[in-house]
Amino acid sequence: MNVKKEFSNWLLKNGANSYRDYYGTTIKEVEDKLDEINSFFEIDIFKLDTNILELKSFLIDNIYGANRGRNKLFFEYDKLKGNGRPKAILGKKNYFIFLDLIEMTEIKISQELFKLYWTKYKDYFKFSNSEQSEKYKWFVLKQVYDKWNWNSNDKVEMFKNAFEISGPKNLWLSGNFYPISHTSWMFDNFKTETINQFNNLFNVSST
């Protein structure tokens, strides 16, 4: 993956409109600005030689943390040339979110792990009171399944409607189902990227 190019494209779609005064309106213009930003750091921050967590730690230390005082030239550039935008571009609301999306695409389903969990799930029914609890869960999920249609033209609305269920909603409100509200938030803020993640999820050949 060409991280710099992909991030440039992401910024043009998701970055604040005010950023365009700094980095322009084309991928090439954004890439040139990212090269300028990159030149102030001792590593290539747009090349994922290390894992994403290590890169984030490096950026935190050098932008927000103990090492920020050692990179005065970057902060002078950030203030004089970019009016604070270079720092924001590398920060938690932009580059960090983009890196999180990369991390999501790299997650693959382990078939052996799936088999292990499925075996444990079947064994769970041997315990008393488990059957009624599971019937309730499947009653809820059946409603979602009946309304789920990934071929819908409006996938965001379909997703939200699918999880509007009848009956008790204590299961929905539990911590186990936090991903529903989080995914809804992702659809609202990063529609294209989230749809692409679901497309990858439903592509059996990619697992």
CSV table of C-alpha atoms in Angstrom, one decimal:
chain,number,residue,atom,x,y,z
A,1,MET,CA,0.0,0.0,0.0
A,2,ASN,CA,1.2,3.5,-0.8
A,3,VAL,CA,0.3,5.0,2.5
A,4,LYS,CA,1.1,8.6,1.6
A,5,LYS,CA,-1.1,8.5,-1.5
A,6,GLU,CA,-3.9,6.7,0.3
A,7,PHE,CA,-3.8,9.2,3.1
A,8,SER,CA,-3.7,12.1,0.7
A,9,ASN,CA,-6.9,10.7,-0.9
A,10,TRP,CA,-8.5,10.2,2.6
A,11,LEU,CA,-7.7,13.8,3.6
A,12,LEU,CA,-9.3,15.2,0.4
A,13,LYS,CA,-12.5,13.3,1.3
A,14,ASN,CA,-12.5,13.7,5.1
A,15,GLY,CA,-10.2,16.5,6.1
A,16,ALA,CA,-11.5,19.9,7.2
A,17,ASN,CA,-12.3,22.3,4.4
A,18,SER,CA,-9.9,24.8,5.9
A,19,TYR,CA,-7.0,22.3,5.3
A,20,ARG,CA,-7.3,22.9,1.5
A,21,ASP,CA,-5.9,26.4,1.9
A,22,TYR,CA,-2.7,24.6,3.1
A,23,TYR,CA,-2.4,21.5,1.0
A,24,GLY,CA,-4.4,22.2,-2.1
A,25,THR,CA,-7.1,20.2,-3.9
A,26,THR,CA,-5.3,17.4,-5.7
A,27,ILE,CA,-3.6,14.2,-4.5
A,28,LYS,CA,-0.3,15.4,-5.9
A,29,GLU,CA,-0.5,18.7,-4.0
A,30,VAL,CA,-1.4,16.9,-0.7
A,31,GLU,CA,1.5,14.4,-1.2
A,32,ASP,CA,3.9,17.3,-1.7
A,33,LYS,CA,2.8,18.8,1.6
A,34,LEU,CA,3.0,15.5,3.4
A,35,ASP,CA,6.6,15.2,2.1
A,36,GLU,CA,7.3,18.6,3.7
A,37,ILE,CA,5.9,17.4,7.0
A,38,ASN,CA,7.7,14.1,6.8
A,39,SER,CA,11.1,15.9,6.3
A,40,PHE,CA,11.0,17.1,9.9
A,41,PHE,CA,11.0,13.6,11.4
A,42,GLU,CA,13.8,11.1,11.8
A,43,ILE,CA,11.7,8.2,10.4
A,44,ASP,CA,9.5,8.0,7.4
A,45,ILE,CA,6.1,8.4,9.1
A,46,PHE,CA,4.3,7.4,5.9
A,47,LYS,CA,6.0,4.1,5.5
A,48,LEU,CA,4.7,1.3,7.7
A,49,ASP,CA,8.0,-0.6,8.4
A,50,THR,CA,7.0,-0.9,12.1
A,51,ASN,CA,3.6,-1.9,13.4
A,52,ILE,CA,0.9,0.8,13.6
A,53,LEU,CA,1.0,1.0,17.4
A,54,GLU,CA,4.7,1.8,17.4
A,55,LEU,CA,4.2,4.5,14.8
A,56,LYS,CA,1.4,6.0,16.8
A,57,SER,CA,3.6,6.0,19.9
A,58,PHE,CA,6.4,7.7,18.0
A,59,LEU,CA,4.0,10.4,16.8
A,60,ILE,CA,2.5,10.9,20.2
A,61,ASP,CA,6.0,11.4,21.7
A,62,ASN,CA,7.1,13.8,19.0
A,63,ILE,CA,3.9,15.8,18.7
A,64,TYR,CA,2.4,15.8,22.1
A,65,GLY,CA,4.9,14.2,24.4
A,66,ALA,CA,8.4,14.4,25.8
A,67,ASN,CA,10.2,14.6,22.5
A,68,ARG,CA,8.2,17.6,21.1
A,69,GLY,CA,10.9,20.0,22.4
A,70,ARG,CA,13.6,18.3,20.2
A,71,ASN,CA,11.7,19.1,17.0
A,72,LYS,CA,11.4,22.9,17.2
A,73,LEU,CA,11.8,23.2,13.4
A,74,PHE,CA,8.6,21.3,12.8
A,75,PHE,CA,6.6,23.4,15.2
A,76,GLU,CA,8.0,26.6,13.7
A,77,TYR,CA,6.9,25.3,10.3
A,78,ASP,CA,3.5,24.2,11.7
A,79,LYS,CA,2.9,27.7,13.1
A,80,LEU,CA,4.3,29.9,10.3
A,81,LYS,CA,3.5,27.9,7.2
A,82,GLY,CA,0.5,25.8,8.2
A,83,ASN,CA,-1.2,27.8,10.9
A,84,GLY,CA,-1.4,24.6,13.1
A,85,ARG,CA,-2.7,22.4,10.3
A,86,PRO,CA,0.4,20.1,9.8
A,87,LYS,CA,0.2,19.1,13.5
A,88,ALA,CA,-3.6,18.5,13.2
A,89,ILE,CA,-3.1,16.4,10.0
A,90,LEU,CA,-0.8,14.1,11.9
A,91,GLY,CA,-3.0,14.0,15.0
A,92,LYS,CA,-5.7,11.9,16.5
A,93,LYS,CA,-8.5,13.2,14.4
A,94,ASN,CA,-6.8,12.6,11.0
A,95,TYR,CA,-3.8,10.4,10.6
A,96,PHE,CA,-4.6,8.3,13.6
A,97,ILE,CA,-8.1,7.5,12.3
A,98,PHE,CA,-6.6,6.7,8.9
A,99,LEU,CA,-4.2,4.3,10.6
A,100,ASP,CA,-7.0,2.7,12.5
A,101,LEU,CA,-8.8,2.0,9.2
A,102,ILE,CA,-5.7,0.4,7.8
A,103,GLU,CA,-5.5,-1.8,10.9
A,104,MET,CA,-9.1,-2.9,10.4
A,105,THR,CA,-8.5,-4.0,6.8
A,106,GLU,CA,-5.6,-6.2,7.9
A,107,ILE,CA,-7.8,-8.2,10.3
A,108,LYS,CA,-8.4,-11.7,8.9
A,109,ILE,CA,-10.7,-14.4,10.3
A,110,SER,CA,-8.9,-17.4,11.6
A,111,GLN,CA,-10.9,-20.4,10.6
A,112,GLU,CA,-9.3,-22.6,13.3
A,113,LEU,CA,-10.2,-20.0,16.0
A,114,PHE,CA,-13.7,-19.8,14.6
A,115,LYS,CA,-14.0,-23.6,14.9
A,116,LEU,CA,-12.8,-23.4,18.5
A,117,TYR,CA,-15.3,-20.8,19.5
A,118,TRP,CA,-18.1,-22.6,17.7
A,119,THR,CA,-17.3,-25.8,19.7
A,120,LYS,CA,-17.4,-23.9,22.9
A,121,TYR,CA,-20.6,-22.3,22.0
A,122,LYS,CA,-22.3,-25.6,21.4
A,123,ASP,CA,-20.9,-26.9,24.7
A,124,TYR,CA,-22.5,-23.9,26.4
A,125,PHE,CA,-26.0,-25.4,25.8
A,126,LYS,CA,-25.1,-28.2,28.2
A,127,PHE,CA,-25.4,-25.8,31.1
A,128,SER,CA,-28.7,-25.1,32.8
A,129,ASN,CA,-30.6,-21.9,31.9
A,130,SER,CA,-28.5,-21.4,28.8
A,131,GLU,CA,-31.2,-22.5,26.4
A,132,GLN,CA,-33.7,-19.7,27.3
A,133,SER,CA,-31.0,-17.1,27.3
A,134,GLU,CA,-29.9,-18.1,23.8
A,135,LYS,CA,-33.4,-18.3,22.5
A,136,TYR,CA,-33.8,-14.6,23.4
A,137,LYS,CA,-30.6,-13.7,21.6
A,138,TRP,CA,-31.6,-15.5,18.5
A,139,PHE,CA,-35.1,-14.0,18.6
A,140,VAL,CA,-33.5,-10.6,18.5
A,141,LEU,CA,-30.9,-11.5,15.9
A,142,LYS,CA,-33.6,-13.0,13.7
A,143,GLN,CA,-35.3,-9.6,13.5
A,144,VAL,CA,-32.0,-8.1,12.3
A,145,TYR,CA,-31.4,-10.9,9.8
A,146,ASP,CA,-34.9,-10.4,8.3
A,147,LYS,CA,-34.2,-6.7,7.7
A,148,TRP,CA,-30.6,-7.0,6.6
A,149,ASN,CA,-30.0,-6.3,2.9
A,150,TRP,CA,-26.5,-5.4,1.9
A,151,ASN,CA,-27.6,-4.8,-1.7
A,152,SER,CA,-29.7,-1.9,-0.5
A,153,ASN,CA,-28.9,1.4,-2.2
A,154,ASP,CA,-28.8,3.2,1.1
A,155,LYS,CA,-26.6,0.9,3.2
A,156,VAL,CA,-26.4,3.4,6.1
A,157,GLU,CA,-30.1,3.6,6.6
A,158,MET,CA,-30.5,-0.1,6.1
A,159,PHE,CA,-27.9,-0.8,8.9
A,160,LYS,CA,-29.7,1.5,11.4
A,161,ASN,CA,-33.1,0.2,10.6
A,162,ALA,CA,-31.9,-3.4,10.9
A,163,PHE,CA,-31.1,-2.9,14.5
A,164,GLU,CA,-34.4,-1.3,15.5
A,165,ILE,CA,-35.9,-4.4,17.1
A,166,SER,CA,-39.2,-5.1,18.9
A,167,GLY,CA,-39.4,-6.5,22.4
A,168,PRO,CA,-36.9,-6.1,25.3
A,169,LYS,CA,-33.8,-4.2,24.4
A,170,ASN,CA,-31.6,-4.9,27.4
A,171,LEU,CA,-29.4,-7.1,25.2
A,172,TRP,CA,-28.9,-4.2,22.8
A,173,LEU,CA,-27.9,-1.9,25.6
A,174,SER,CA,-25.3,-4.2,27.1
A,175,GLY,CA,-21.6,-3.6,26.7
A,176,ASN,CA,-21.4,-6.6,24.4
A,177,PHE,CA,-23.3,-4.6,21.8
A,178,TYR,CA,-21.3,-1.4,22.0
A,179,PRO,CA,-20.1,-2.1,18.4
A,180,ILE,CA,-23.5,-1.4,17.0
A,181,SER,CA,-23.5,2.3,18.2
A,182,HIS,CA,-19.8,2.6,17.3
A,183,THR,CA,-20.4,1.2,13.8
A,184,SER,CA,-23.4,3.6,13.4
A,185,TRP,CA,-21.0,6.5,14.3
A,186,MET,CA,-18.5,5.2,11.8
A,187,PHE,CA,-21.1,5.2,9.1
A,188,ASP,CA,-22.0,8.8,9.9
A,189,ASN,CA,-18.4,10.0,9.9
A,190,PHE,CA,-16.6,7.7,7.5
A,191,LYS,CA,-19.3,6.3,5.3
A,192,THR,CA,-17.1,5.2,2.3
A,193,GLU,CA,-14.5,3.5,4.5
A,194,THR,CA,-17.0,1.7,6.6
A,195,ILE,CA,-18.9,0.4,3.6
A,196,ASN,CA,-15.6,-0.8,2.2
A,197,GLN,CA,-14.9,-2.7,5.4
A,198,PHE,CA,-18.3,-4.4,5.2
A,199,ASN,CA,-17.7,-5.3,1.6
A,200,ASN,CA,-14.4,-6.9,2.6
A,201,LEU,CA,-16.2,-8.7,5.5
A,202,PHE,CA,-18.7,-10.2,3.1
A,203,ASN,CA,-16.1,-11.2,0.6
A,204,VAL,CA,-15.6,-14.8,1.6
A,205,SER,CA,-12.6,-15.2,-0.7
A,206,SER,CA,-10.7,-12.6,1.3
A,207,THR,CA,-10.9,-14.6,4.6
